Amino acid sequence: MVASFVYTTVRTPFGRFGGALAEVRPDDLAAVAVSGVLAKSPSLDPALLGDVYWGNANGAGEDNRNVGRMAVLLAGLPTSVPATTVNRLCGSSLDAAIIGSRAVESGDADIVLTGGVESMTRAPWVMPKPSRAFPAGDMTAVSTTLGWRLVNERMPKEWTVSLGEANEQLAERFAITRERQDEFAAHSHHLADDAWNSGFYDELVVPVALDGEVRLSRDEGIRPTTSPQKLAGLRPAFRPDGVITAGNASPLNDGASAVLIGSEEASSRIGLAPLARIAGRGVSALEPQMFGFAPVEAAERALKRAGISWSDVSAVELNEAFAVQSLACVDAWKIDPAIVNTKGGAIAIGHPLGASGGRILGTLAARLRASGKRWGVAAICIGVGQALAVVLENVTEGAR
């Protein structure tokens, strides 16, 4: 059977909501990631791309009409390169990589480009079209930035609670304290800052420029001076007596990521040696309000398909949607927290929904290459009760 490999990855810096990337359209952000990953493989003729799979969660504004195809065109690729846009909410770009890997393994394509984008700043307000012309009453515009909107009345109320309330319930269920969450969040900021200062992200991140001016070259939301004590002073965001705050949850962000995937035989055409083999994939689902815990089973399934166990794993990239759900997953896996998100996570770096899966996959491949260790897991929780996970096997020289 043909295997699929990650060859190179890139992402933009992640901007804060309303921050440095606020004036950059999502399709332009996506084009930056496309151009950036191809610049890392200059020997590759873009016309050889069999397909482009691109993740995007909202798709309600400038990212409409198949933003993956728009990115290909805006990046100047040949018009013969096809593209599709994938929506599995927060997991969209990891899903795009999974779909792309299957295309390679099935023989449908030899080289594929995957990735994702989100501008949560530029996500528009929408209003439903009336069933009859000229309604007499007021109409309400609904934000498409995050979470449930235009909810079907047939959905059970317990399924459609806010993301924050869902994680308050998770904290209650697993008795995860505010103190643990704030410690986890502060540690994420410190690790991300250390990783940037050490040069880890220099080859993984491409600056974003608009009209010839660099708008952002480093993740905008990292707070290196934060501490558990400072975070303890923040007010609960979802319940008056709750444990979740703006400080121990991921923020709203703008950004894009890209991952180049191909067969082993494609190495000569790409002009690079592969970084990692996509060895296992897992998807899981449970009650919508329990979405934060869904990565537990997704990762177990990916490990089983890779033929390994947690004892083989040296690196984990778990998207930090909330500190509480990250802690719940790590506790359930019974793994050493020291192998999780050692270069910072989404609480510090940011979580532009459609781009985060590509970010964690790229970071995982880079961590394995730097360490020389063999096995790693990337996992992400997804709104409405889903999760995805991928197992990577380091295939760089000297991997052990």
CSV table of C-alpha atoms in Angstrom, one decimal:
chain,number,residue,atom,x,y,z
A,1,MET,CA,0.0,0.0,0.0
A,2,VAL,CA,1.2,3.5,-0.8
A,3,ALA,CA,2.1,5.6,2.3
A,4,SER,CA,1.6,9.3,2.7
A,5,PHE,CA,4.2,11.7,4.1
A,6,VAL,CA,4.4,15.2,5.4
A,7,TYR,CA,7.1,17.0,3.4
A,8,THR,CA,7.0,20.6,4.7
A,9,THR,CA,4.7,22.9,6.5
A,10,VAL,CA,4.2,26.6,7.1
A,11,ARG,CA,1.8,29.0,8.8
A,12,THR,CA,1.3,32.6,9.2
A,13,PRO,CA,1.7,34.3,12.6
A,14,PHE,CA,-1.6,34.2,14.4
A,15,GLY,CA,-3.1,37.7,14.9
A,16,ARG,CA,-5.4,38.8,17.7
A,17,PHE,CA,-9.1,39.6,17.1
A,18,GLY,CA,-9.1,43.1,15.7
A,19,GLY,CA,-5.3,43.2,15.7
A,20,ALA,CA,-2.5,43.4,13.1
A,21,LEU,CA,-4.2,41.1,10.6
A,22,ALA,CA,-7.7,42.8,10.8
A,23,GLU,CA,-7.3,44.4,7.4
A,24,VAL,CA,-6.2,41.2,5.7
A,25,ARG,CA,-8.9,39.2,3.9
A,26,PRO,CA,-9.0,35.5,4.7
A,27,ASP,CA,-8.5,34.5,1.1
A,28,ASP,CA,-5.3,36.7,1.1
A,29,LEU,CA,-4.2,35.0,4.3
A,30,ALA,CA,-4.7,31.7,2.7
A,31,ALA,CA,-2.7,32.7,-0.3
A,32,VAL,CA,0.2,33.7,2.0
A,33,ALA,CA,0.2,30.2,3.4
A,34,VAL,CA,0.0,28.6,0.0
A,35,SER,CA,2.9,30.7,-1.4
A,36,GLY,CA,4.9,30.1,1.8
A,37,VAL,CA,4.8,26.3,1.7
A,38,LEU,CA,5.6,26.2,-2.0
A,39,ALA,CA,8.6,28.6,-1.4
A,40,LYS,CA,10.0,25.9,0.9
A,41,SER,CA,9.9,23.4,-1.9
A,42,PRO,CA,11.2,25.5,-4.9
A,43,SER,CA,11.9,22.4,-7.0
A,44,LEU,CA,8.3,21.5,-7.1
A,45,ASP,CA,6.3,22.5,-10.2
A,46,PRO,CA,2.9,23.6,-8.7
A,47,ALA,CA,1.2,22.1,-11.8
A,48,LEU,CA,2.0,18.7,-10.3
A,49,LEU,CA,-0.3,19.2,-7.3
A,50,GLY,CA,-3.1,16.7,-7.7
A,51,ASP,CA,-5.5,18.6,-5.5
A,52,VAL,CA,-5.7,21.2,-2.8
A,53,TYR,CA,-7.8,20.5,0.4
A,54,TRP,CA,-8.4,23.6,2.4
A,55,GLY,CA,-10.0,24.0,5.8
A,56,ASN,CA,-12.3,26.8,6.9
A,57,ALA,CA,-14.9,26.9,9.6
A,58,ASN,CA,-17.1,29.9,9.0
A,59,GLY,CA,-17.3,30.6,5.2
A,60,ALA,CA,-19.9,33.3,5.7
A,61,GLY,CA,-18.0,36.3,4.4
A,62,GLU,CA,-14.9,36.9,2.3
A,63,ASP,CA,-14.1,33.2,2.7
A,64,ASN,CA,-17.2,32.1,0.7
A,65,ARG,CA,-17.2,30.4,-2.7
A,66,ASN,CA,-14.6,27.8,-1.9
A,67,VAL,CA,-11.8,29.8,-0.2
A,68,GLY,CA,-9.3,27.0,-1.1
A,69,ARG,CA,-9.8,27.6,-4.8
A,70,MET,CA,-9.5,31.4,-4.2
A,71,ALA,CA,-6.2,30.9,-2.3
A,72,VAL,CA,-4.8,28.8,-5.2
A,73,LEU,CA,-5.7,31.5,-7.7
A,74,LEU,CA,-4.6,34.4,-5.6
A,75,ALA,CA,-1.2,32.7,-4.9
A,76,GLY,CA,-0.7,32.6,-8.7
A,77,LEU,CA,-0.8,28.8,-9.1
A,78,PRO,CA,-1.7,27.4,-12.5
A,79,THR,CA,-5.5,27.5,-13.1
A,80,SER,CA,-5.3,23.8,-13.7
A,81,VAL,CA,-4.7,23.2,-9.9
A,82,PRO,CA,-8.0,22.2,-8.4
A,83,ALA,CA,-9.1,22.9,-4.8
A,84,THR,CA,-11.9,22.1,-2.4
A,85,THR,CA,-12.8,23.6,1.0
A,86,VAL,CA,-13.4,21.4,4.0
A,87,ASN,CA,-15.5,22.4,7.0
A,88,ARG,CA,-15.2,20.3,10.2
A,89,LEU,CA,-15.2,23.5,12.3
A,90,CYS,CA,-12.0,23.7,14.5
A,91,GLY,CA,-10.7,20.5,12.9
A,92,SER,CA,-11.0,21.7,9.3
A,93,SER,CA,-7.3,21.9,8.4
A,94,LEU,CA,-6.5,18.6,10.2
A,95,ASP,CA,-9.4,17.1,8.3
A,96,ALA,CA,-8.0,18.5,5.1
A,97,ALA,CA,-4.6,16.8,5.8
A,98,ILE,CA,-6.4,13.5,6.6
A,99,ILE,CA,-8.4,13.7,3.3
A,100,GLY,CA,-5.2,14.6,1.4
A,101,SER,CA,-3.3,11.7,2.9
A,102,ARG,CA,-6.1,9.3,1.9
A,103,ALA,CA,-5.9,10.7,-1.7
A,104,VAL,CA,-2.2,9.9,-1.8
A,105,GLU,CA,-2.6,6.5,-0.2
A,106,SER,CA,-5.4,5.5,-2.6
A,107,GLY,CA,-3.4,6.6,-5.6
A,108,ASP,CA,-5.8,9.4,-6.6
A,109,ALA,CA,-3.0,11.9,-6.2
A,110,ASP,CA,0.8,11.8,-5.8
A,111,ILE,CA,1.2,15.3,-4.2
A,112,VAL,CA,-1.4,17.4,-2.5
A,113,LEU,CA,-1.4,20.7,-0.7
A,114,THR,CA,-3.6,21.0,2.4
A,115,GLY,CA,-4.2,23.7,5.0
A,116,GLY,CA,-6.7,26.1,6.3
A,117,VAL,CA,-7.6,29.7,7.2
A,118,GLU,CA,-9.8,31.7,9.4
A,119,SER,CA,-10.2,35.5,10.0
A,120,MET,CA,-12.4,35.6,13.0
A,121,THR,CA,-12.0,39.4,13.0
A,122,ARG,CA,-13.6,39.7,9.5
A,123,ALA,CA,-16.3,37.1,10.1
A,124,PRO,CA,-19.5,39.0,9.2
A,125,TRP,CA,-22.9,39.5,10.8
A,126,VAL,CA,-25.7,37.7,9.0
A,127,MET,CA,-29.4,37.7,9.2
A,128,PRO,CA,-31.8,35.0,7.9
A,129,LYS,CA,-33.7,35.8,4.7
A,130,PRO,CA,-37.4,36.3,5.6
A,131,SER,CA,-39.9,33.7,4.3
A,132,ARG,CA,-42.1,36.5,3.2
A,133,ALA,CA,-41.2,39.8,1.7
A,134,PHE,CA,-41.1,43.0,3.7
A,135,PRO,CA,-41.5,41.8,7.3
A,136,ALA,CA,-42.9,44.5,9.5
A,137,GLY,CA,-40.7,43.8,12.6
A,138,ASP,CA,-37.1,44.3,13.4
A,139,MET,CA,-34.4,41.9,12.1
A,140,THR,CA,-31.4,40.9,14.2
A,141,ALA,CA,-27.9,40.5,12.8
A,142,VAL,CA,-26.1,37.4,14.1
A,143,SER,CA,-22.3,37.2,14.6
A,144,THR,CA,-20.6,34.3,12.7
A,145,THR,CA,-17.3,34.7,14.6
A,146,LEU,CA,-17.7,31.7,16.9
A,147,GLY,CA,-20.2,29.1,18.2
A,148,TRP,CA,-23.9,28.4,17.6
A,149,ARG,CA,-25.9,30.7,15.5
A,150,LEU,CA,-29.4,30.5,13.9
A,151,VAL,CA,-30.0,27.4,16.0
A,152,ASN,CA,-32.6,24.9,14.9
A,153,GLU,CA,-35.4,24.9,17.5
A,154,ARG,CA,-35.5,21.1,17.3
A,155,MET,CA,-32.0,20.8,18.8
A,156,PRO,CA,-32.1,19.8,22.5
A,157,LYS,CA,-31.2,22.8,24.7
A,158,GLU,CA,-28.4,20.9,26.5
A,159,TRP,CA,-26.6,20.4,23.1
A,160,THR,CA,-26.6,24.1,22.2
A,161,VAL,CA,-25.1,25.6,25.3
A,162,SER,CA,-22.2,28.0,24.6
A,163,LEU,CA,-18.7,26.6,24.3
A,164,GLY,CA,-17.8,28.2,27.6
A,165,GLU,CA,-20.7,26.7,29.4
A,166,ALA,CA,-19.9,23.3,27.9
A,167,ASN,CA,-16.4,23.5,29.4
A,168,GLU,CA,-17.8,24.7,32.8
A,169,GLN,CA,-19.7,21.4,32.8
A,170,LEU,CA,-16.5,19.6,31.9
A,171,ALA,CA,-14.7,21.2,34.8
A,172,GLU,CA,-17.5,20.1,37.1
A,173,ARG,CA,-17.5,16.5,35.8
A,174,PHE,CA,-13.8,16.0,36.2
A,175,ALA,CA,-13.2,18.3,39.2
A,176,ILE,CA,-10.6,20.4,37.4
A,177,THR,CA,-9.9,23.5,39.5
A,178,ARG,CA,-9.5,27.1,38.4
A,179,GLU,CA,-5.9,26.9,39.8
A,180,ARG,CA,-4.9,24.1,37.5
A,181,GLN,CA,-6.4,25.8,34.5
A,182,ASP,CA,-4.6,29.1,35.3
A,183,GLU,CA,-1.3,27.3,35.8
A,184,PHE,CA,-1.7,25.5,32.5
A,185,ALA,CA,-2.5,28.7,30.7
A,186,ALA,CA,0.4,30.6,32.1
A,187,HIS,CA,2.7,27.7,31.2
A,188,SER,CA,1.4,27.8,27.6
A,189,HIS,CA,2.4,31.5,27.2
A,190,HIS,CA,5.9,30.9,28.7
A,191,LEU,CA,6.6,27.9,26.5
A,192,ALA,CA,5.4,29.8,23.3
A,193,ASP,CA,7.6,32.7,24.2
A,194,ASP,CA,10.6,30.5,24.8
A,195,ALA,CA,10.0,28.7,21.5
A,196,TRP,CA,10.0,31.9,19.6
A,197,ASN,CA,13.1,33.2,21.4
A,198,SER,CA,15.0,30.0,20.7
A,199,GLY,CA,14.2,30.2,17.0
A,200,PHE,CA,12.0,27.2,16.8
A,201,TYR,CA,9.3,29.0,14.8
A,202,ASP,CA,11.6,30.8,12.4
A,203,GLU,CA,11.3,28.2,9.7
A,204,LEU,CA,7.7,27.4,10.4
A,205,VAL,CA,6.2,30.8,10.2
A,206,VAL,CA,6.0,33.2,7.2
A,207,PRO,CA,5.3,36.9,7.8
A,208,VAL,CA,2.1,38.5,6.4
A,209,ALA,CA,2.4,41.6,4.3
A,210,LEU,CA,-0.3,43.8,2.9
A,211,ASP,CA,0.5,46.5,0.2
A,212,GLY,CA,4.2,45.8,0.7
A,213,GLU,CA,4.1,46.4,4.4
A,214,VAL,CA,4.7,43.6,6.9
A,215,ARG,CA,1.7,43.4,9.1
A,216,LEU,CA,2.8,40.6,11.4
A,217,SER,CA,5.8,38.4,11.8
A,218,ARG,CA,5.3,36.8,15.2
A,219,ASP,CA,2.2,35.5,17.1
A,220,GLU,CA,0.4,38.5,18.5
A,221,GLY,CA,-1.3,37.1,21.6
A,222,ILE,CA,1.6,35.7,23.6
A,223,ARG,CA,2.0,37.2,27.0
A,224,PRO,CA,5.4,36.2,28.4
A,225,THR,CA,5.0,38.1,31.7
A,226,THR,CA,1.7,36.5,32.6
A,227,SER,CA,1.5,34.2,35.7
A,228,PRO,CA,-1.1,32.1,37.5
A,229,GLN,CA,-1.4,34.9,40.0
A,230,LYS,CA,-2.2,37.4,37.4
A,231,LEU,CA,-4.7,35.1,35.7
A,232,ALA,CA,-6.4,34.4,39.0
A,233,GLY,CA,-7.5,38.0,39.1
A,234,LEU,CA,-9.6,37.7,35.9
A,235,ARG,CA,-13.4,37.4,36.2
A,236,PRO,CA,-15.2,34.2,35.1
A,237,ALA,CA,-16.5,34.7,31.6
A,238,PHE,CA,-19.5,32.3,31.5
A,239,ARG,CA,-20.8,31.8,35.1
A,240,PRO,CA,-20.6,34.3,38.0
A,241,ASP,CA,-19.0,31.6,40.1
A,242,GLY,CA,-17.3,29.7,37.2
A,243,VAL,CA,-13.7,28.7,36.5
A,244,ILE,CA,-13.3,29.7,32.9
A,245,THR,CA,-11.9,33.1,32.0
A,246,ALA,CA,-10.5,34.9,29.0
A,247,GLY,CA,-7.1,34.0,30.3
A,248,ASN,CA,-7.5,30.2,30.5
A,249,ALA,CA,-9.3,29.8,27.1
A,250,SER,CA,-8.0,30.3,23.6
A,251,PRO,CA,-8.7,33.7,22.1
A,252,LEU,CA,-10.3,34.7,18.8
A,253,ASN,CA,-7.7,34.9,16.1
A,254,ASP,CA,-6.8,35.3,12.4
A,255,GLY,CA,-4.3,33.1,10.5
A,256,ALA,CA,-3.6,30.4,8.0
A,257,SER,CA,-1.5,27.2,7.8
A,258,ALA,CA,-0.4,24.8,5.0
A,259,VAL,CA,0.9,21.3,4.8
A,260,LEU,CA,2.5,19.6,1.8
A,261,ILE,CA,1.8,15.9,1.6
A,262,GLY,CA,3.0,13.3,-0.9
A,263,SER,CA,3.9,9.7,-1.6
A,264,GLU,CA,7.5,8.5,-0.9
A,265,GLU,CA,8.1,8.4,-4.6
A,266,ALA,CA,7.2,12.1,-4.9
A,267,SER,CA,10.3,13.1,-3.1
A,268,SER,CA,12.3,13.7,-6.2
A,269,ARG,CA,9.6,15.9,-7.7
A,270,ILE,CA,9.1,17.8,-4.5
A,271,GLY,CA,12.8,18.2,-4.1
A,272,LEU,CA,12.7,17.4,-0.4
A,273,ALA,CA,13.1,14.4,1.9
A,274,PRO,CA,9.9,13.6,3.8
A,275,LEU,CA,9.6,14.7,7.5
A,276,ALA,CA,7.0,12.2,8.8
A,277,ARG,CA,4.7,9.4,7.7
A,278,ILE,CA,1.0,9.8,8.5
A,279,ALA,CA,0.8,6.5,10.4
A,280,GLY,CA,-2.7,6.6,11.9
A,281,ARG,CA,-5.9,8.7,11.8
A,282,GLY,CA,-8.8,8.8,14.2
A,283,VAL,CA,-12.2,10.5,14.4
A,284,SER,CA,-14.7,10.4,17.2
A,285,ALA,CA,-17.9,12.0,18.3
A,286,LEU,CA,-20.1,12.3,21.4
A,287,GLU,CA,-22.7,14.6,22.9
A,288,PRO,CA,-22.2,18.1,21.5
A,289,GLN,CA,-21.6,19.7,24.9
A,290,MET,CA,-18.9,17.2,25.6
A,291,PHE,CA,-16.8,18.2,22.6
A,292,GLY,CA,-13.8,19.1,24.7
A,293,PHE,CA,-13.3,15.5,25.8
A,294,ALA,CA,-13.7,14.0,22.3
A,295,PRO,CA,-10.0,14.0,21.5
A,296,VAL,CA,-9.5,11.2,24.1
A,297,GLU,CA,-11.2,8.5,21.9
A,298,ALA,CA,-10.0,10.0,18.6
A,299,ALA,CA,-6.3,9.7,19.7
A,300,GLU,CA,-6.9,6.1,21.0
A,301,ARG,CA,-8.3,5.2,17.5
A,302,ALA,CA,-5.4,6.8,15.7
A,303,LEU,CA,-2.8,5.0,17.9
A,304,LYS,CA,-4.5,1.7,17.3
A,305,ARG,CA,-4.4,2.2,13.6
A,306,ALA,CA,-0.8,3.1,13.8
A,307,GLY,CA,-0.1,-0.1,15.8
A,308,ILE,CA,1.5,1.7,18.7
A,309,SER,CA,0.5,2.7,22.3
A,310,TRP,CA,1.0,5.8,24.4
A,311,SER,CA,4.2,4.3,25.8
A,312,ASP,CA,5.7,4.8,22.3
A,313,VAL,CA,4.7,8.5,22.0
A,314,SER,CA,7.3,11.2,22.8
A,315,ALA,CA,5.4,14.3,21.6
A,316,VAL,CA,1.8,15.4,21.7
A,317,GLU,CA,0.3,18.5,20.1
A,318,LEU,CA,-3.2,19.0,21.6
A,319,ASN,CA,-5.1,22.1,20.5
A,320,GLU,CA,-5.8,24.1,23.6
A,321,ALA,CA,-9.4,25.3,23.0
A,322,PHE,CA,-9.7,25.6,26.8
A,323,ALA,CA,-7.3,24.7,29.6
A,324,VAL,CA,-9.9,22.6,31.2
A,325,GLN,CA,-10.5,20.4,28.2
A,326,SER,CA,-6.8,20.0,27.6
A,327,LEU,CA,-6.3,18.9,31.2
A,328,ALA,CA,-9.2,16.5,31.0
A,329,CYS,CA,-7.7,14.8,27.9
A,330,VAL,CA,-4.2,14.6,29.3
A,331,ASP,CA,-5.5,13.2,32.5
A,332,ALA,CA,-7.6,10.6,30.6
A,333,TRP,CA,-4.6,9.5,28.5
A,334,LYS,CA,-2.5,9.2,31.6
A,335,ILE,CA,0.5,10.6,29.8
A,336,ASP,CA,3.3,12.8,31.1
A,337,PRO,CA,2.2,16.4,30.7
A,338,ALA,CA,5.8,17.4,29.9
A,339,ILE,CA,5.5,15.9,26.4
A,340,VAL,CA,2.4,18.0,25.6
A,341,ASN,CA,2.6,21.3,23.7
A,342,THR,CA,6.2,22.0,24.6
A,343,LYS,CA,6.4,24.9,22.2
A,344,GLY,CA,3.2,26.6,23.6
A,345,GLY,CA,-0.4,26.0,22.6
A,346,ALA,CA,-3.5,27.7,21.4
A,347,ILE,CA,-4.1,29.6,24.6
A,348,ALA,CA,-1.0,31.6,23.9
A,349,ILE,CA,-0.5,31.2,20.2
A,350,GLY,CA,-4.1,31.5,19.2
A,351,HIS,CA,-6.9,29.5,17.6
A,352,PRO,CA,-8.0,30.7,14.2
A,353,LEU,CA,-10.5,27.9,13.7
A,354,GLY,CA,-9.8,26.7,10.2
A,355,ALA,CA,-6.0,27.0,10.6
A,356,SER,CA,-5.3,25.3,13.9
A,357,GLY,CA,-5.2,21.7,12.7
A,358,GLY,CA,-2.4,22.5,10.2
A,359,ARG,CA,-0.6,24.4,12.9
A,360,ILE,CA,-0.5,21.5,15.4
A,361,LEU,CA,0.5,19.0,12.6
A,362,GLY,CA,3.3,21.2,11.5
A,363,THR,CA,4.5,21.8,15.0
A,364,LEU,CA,4.4,18.1,15.8
A,365,ALA,CA,6.5,17.2,12.7
A,366,ALA,CA,9.1,19.9,13.6
A,367,ARG,CA,9.3,18.7,17.2
A,368,LEU,CA,9.9,15.1,16.2
A,369,ARG,CA,12.6,16.2,13.7
A,370,ALA,CA,14.3,18.3,16.4
A,371,SER,CA,14.2,15.6,19.0
A,372,GLY,CA,15.0,12.7,16.8
A,373,LYS,CA,12.2,10.7,18.5
A,374,ARG,CA,9.9,8.5,16.5
A,375,TRP,CA,6.2,8.9,17.3
A,376,GLY,CA,3.9,11.8,17.9
A,377,VAL,CA,0.2,12.6,18.2
A,378,ALA,CA,-1.7,15.7,17.0
A,379,ALA,CA,-5.3,16.0,18.3
A,380,ILE,CA,-8.0,18.6,18.3
A,381,CYS,CA,-11.4,19.0,19.8
A,382,ILE,CA,-14.2,20.2,17.5
A,383,GLY,CA,-17.5,22.0,18.3
A,384,VAL,CA,-20.7,20.0,18.2
A,385,GLY,CA,-19.1,17.1,19.9
A,386,GLN,CA,-16.3,15.8,17.5
A,387,ALA,CA,-12.5,15.4,17.5
A,388,LEU,CA,-9.7,14.3,15.1
A,389,ALA,CA,-6.3,12.9,15.7
A,390,VAL,CA,-3.3,12.0,13.6
A,391,VAL,CA,-0.2,9.9,14.5
A,392,LEU,CA,3.0,10.9,12.8
A,393,GLU,CA,6.1,8.7,12.5
A,394,ASN,CA,9.4,10.6,12.2
A,395,VAL,CA,11.2,9.4,9.1
A,396,THR,CA,14.1,12.0,9.1
A,397,GLU,CA,17.6,10.7,9.2
A,398,GLY,CA,18.6,9.5,12.7
A,399,ALA,CA,15.1,9.1,14.0
A,400,ARG,CA,14.8,6.6,16.8
